[in-house]
Amino acid sequence: MTRTTTPTPVTPTELDTAEVISRFNRAFTGREPGLLTDLVAEDCVMVGVQPAPEGARYEGRAACLEFWQTLAADRSTTFTPYEVFVAGDRAVIQWRAVFTDGEAVFGTGQETSVLGVNLMRIRAGRITEALGYAKTP
């Protein structure tokens, strides 16, 4: 079950941010990497959850888009966002990822489940910053 929490009253900026995050999440839950194309800013910076402790850093639209589109298309990974919080140009996405090929991601050789959170920043309807954090198995 997905629970979305949005503070009230909602301003136009929050609606814009909420829609961007909704489309971002749909790209992963629906395995629709094409939904990401118009969501990423030219100056986007993304820090992934791996490798620990600091995660890989991706800079620029092309690098961030390639990473996310590859992940969204990966049939061995399932993402389930279970809470989304939007405030102005910021959003927090709490999620669970299930990797059916744990060897490729965490070296376990079996299905692996991970809880995580993304801290997102949106400007003019585009993602400018995404910081990922996860509990490792």
Short mmCIF file of C-alpha atoms in Angstrom, two decimals:
data_model
loop_
_atom_site.label_atom_id
_atom_site.label_comp_id
_atom_site.label_asym_id
_atom_site.label_seq_id
_atom_site.Cartn_x
_atom_site.Cartn_y
_atom_site.Cartn_z
CA MET A 1 0.00 0.00 0.00
CA THR A 2 1.32 3.44 -0.91
CA ARG A 3 0.63 6.31 1.45
CA THR A 4 1.16 9.86 0.24
CA THR A 5 1.42 12.69 2.73
CA THR A 6 1.12 16.25 1.45
CA PRO A 7 1.02 19.23 3.81
CA THR A 8 -1.92 21.62 3.45
CA PRO A 9 -2.50 24.12 2.04
CA VAL A 10 -0.97 23.02 -1.24
CA THR A 11 0.73 25.71 -3.30
CA PRO A 12 1.29 25.56 -7.10
CA THR A 13 4.96 24.68 -6.44
CA GLU A 14 3.94 21.69 -4.36
CA LEU A 15 1.52 20.49 -7.02
CA ASP A 16 4.30 20.68 -9.58
CA THR A 17 6.70 18.83 -7.29
CA ALA A 18 4.05 16.22 -6.44
CA GLU A 19 3.35 15.56 -10.13
CA VAL A 20 7.06 15.21 -10.96
CA ILE A 21 7.53 12.73 -8.10
CA SER A 22 4.38 10.83 -9.09
CA ARG A 23 5.67 10.42 -12.67
CA PHE A 24 9.14 9.50 -11.34
CA ASN A 25 7.64 6.74 -9.18
CA ARG A 26 5.41 5.49 -12.03
CA ALA A 27 8.50 5.10 -14.22
CA PHE A 28 9.83 2.54 -11.74
CA THR A 29 6.63 0.81 -10.63
CA GLY A 30 5.38 0.48 -14.21
CA ARG A 31 8.79 -0.23 -15.76
CA GLU A 32 8.33 2.79 -18.03
CA PRO A 33 11.78 4.40 -18.35
CA GLY A 34 10.48 6.77 -21.04
CA LEU A 35 8.50 8.67 -18.37
CA LEU A 36 11.80 9.93 -16.98
CA THR A 37 12.89 11.75 -20.15
CA ASP A 38 11.22 15.08 -19.38
CA LEU A 39 11.79 14.97 -15.61
CA VAL A 40 15.56 15.44 -15.32
CA ALA A 41 17.24 18.88 -15.28
CA GLU A 42 20.44 19.55 -17.23
CA ASP A 43 22.31 20.24 -13.97
CA CYS A 44 20.87 17.26 -12.06
CA VAL A 45 23.05 15.62 -9.42
CA MET A 46 22.19 12.14 -8.16
CA VAL A 47 23.93 10.11 -5.49
CA GLY A 48 23.02 6.42 -5.48
CA VAL A 49 22.75 4.11 -2.50
CA GLN A 50 25.76 2.03 -3.58
CA PRO A 51 28.63 1.59 -3.08
CA ALA A 52 28.55 2.22 0.64
CA PRO A 53 29.34 4.34 2.50
CA GLU A 54 28.91 7.35 0.19
CA GLY A 55 27.25 6.05 -2.99
CA ALA A 56 28.18 6.74 -6.59
CA ARG A 57 27.71 10.34 -7.77
CA TYR A 58 26.16 11.09 -11.17
CA GLU A 59 26.32 14.61 -12.56
CA GLY A 60 24.33 16.03 -15.46
CA ARG A 61 21.13 15.07 -17.17
CA ALA A 62 22.62 12.38 -19.41
CA ALA A 63 24.33 10.48 -16.57
CA CYS A 64 21.33 10.64 -14.21
CA LEU A 65 18.85 9.74 -16.93
CA GLU A 66 20.91 6.77 -18.11
CA PHE A 67 21.20 5.40 -14.57
CA TRP A 68 17.49 5.79 -13.79
CA GLN A 69 16.26 4.49 -17.15
CA THR A 70 18.45 1.40 -16.86
CA LEU A 71 17.16 0.77 -13.34
CA ALA A 72 13.51 1.37 -14.31
CA ALA A 73 13.81 -1.14 -17.18
CA ASP A 74 15.51 -3.82 -15.05
CA ARG A 75 13.07 -6.73 -14.72
CA SER A 76 15.06 -8.23 -11.83
CA THR A 77 14.28 -5.22 -9.63
CA THR A 78 10.91 -4.16 -8.25
CA PHE A 79 10.39 -0.81 -6.52
CA THR A 80 7.46 -0.06 -4.25
CA PRO A 81 7.18 3.48 -2.91
CA TYR A 82 5.19 3.35 0.33
CA GLU A 83 5.27 6.95 1.50
CA VAL A 84 5.82 10.22 -0.34
CA PHE A 85 6.11 13.57 1.41
CA VAL A 86 6.13 16.82 -0.61
CA ALA A 87 6.98 20.27 0.77
CA GLY A 88 7.62 23.08 -1.70
CA ASP A 89 10.47 22.11 -4.02
CA ARG A 90 11.44 19.09 -1.90
CA ALA A 91 10.15 15.55 -1.69
CA VAL A 92 10.97 12.44 0.29
CA ILE A 93 10.21 9.01 -1.16
CA GLN A 94 10.34 5.99 1.16
CA TRP A 95 10.56 2.76 -0.82
CA ARG A 96 11.30 -0.94 -0.81
CA ALA A 97 13.33 -2.53 -3.57
CA VAL A 98 13.30 -6.26 -4.22
CA PHE A 99 16.16 -7.63 -6.29
CA THR A 100 15.48 -11.10 -7.68
CA ASP A 101 19.16 -11.39 -8.60
CA GLY A 102 20.80 -10.32 -5.37
CA GLU A 103 24.22 -11.39 -6.64
CA ALA A 104 24.32 -8.57 -9.16
CA VAL A 105 23.46 -5.92 -6.57
CA PHE A 106 24.58 -7.05 -3.14
CA GLY A 107 26.54 -10.26 -3.78
CA THR A 108 24.04 -12.56 -2.07
CA GLY A 109 23.02 -14.78 -5.00
CA GLN A 110 19.38 -14.77 -3.91
CA GLU A 111 16.38 -12.48 -3.71
CA THR A 112 17.18 -9.46 -1.57
CA SER A 113 14.91 -6.77 -0.19
CA VAL A 114 16.12 -3.31 0.80
CA LEU A 115 14.37 -0.34 2.42
CA GLY A 116 15.45 3.08 1.27
CA VAL A 117 14.67 6.74 0.94
CA ASN A 118 15.30 9.34 -1.75
CA LEU A 119 15.60 13.01 -0.90
CA MET A 120 14.57 14.93 -4.01
CA ARG A 121 14.71 18.58 -5.09
CA ILE A 122 12.64 19.91 -8.00
CA ARG A 123 13.08 23.17 -9.92
CA ALA A 124 10.81 24.30 -12.76
CA GLY A 125 9.26 20.84 -13.07
CA ARG A 126 12.61 19.01 -13.29
CA ILE A 127 14.63 16.94 -10.82
CA THR A 128 17.79 18.82 -9.86
CA GLU A 129 18.96 16.69 -6.94
CA ALA A 130 18.34 13.13 -5.79
CA LEU A 131 20.13 11.66 -2.81
CA GLY A 132 19.53 7.95 -2.16
CA TYR A 133 19.99 6.16 1.14
CA ALA A 134 19.26 2.51 1.95
CA LYS A 135 19.52 -0.05 4.68
CA THR A 136 21.83 -2.70 3.29
CA PRO A 137 20.96 -6.38 3.73
#
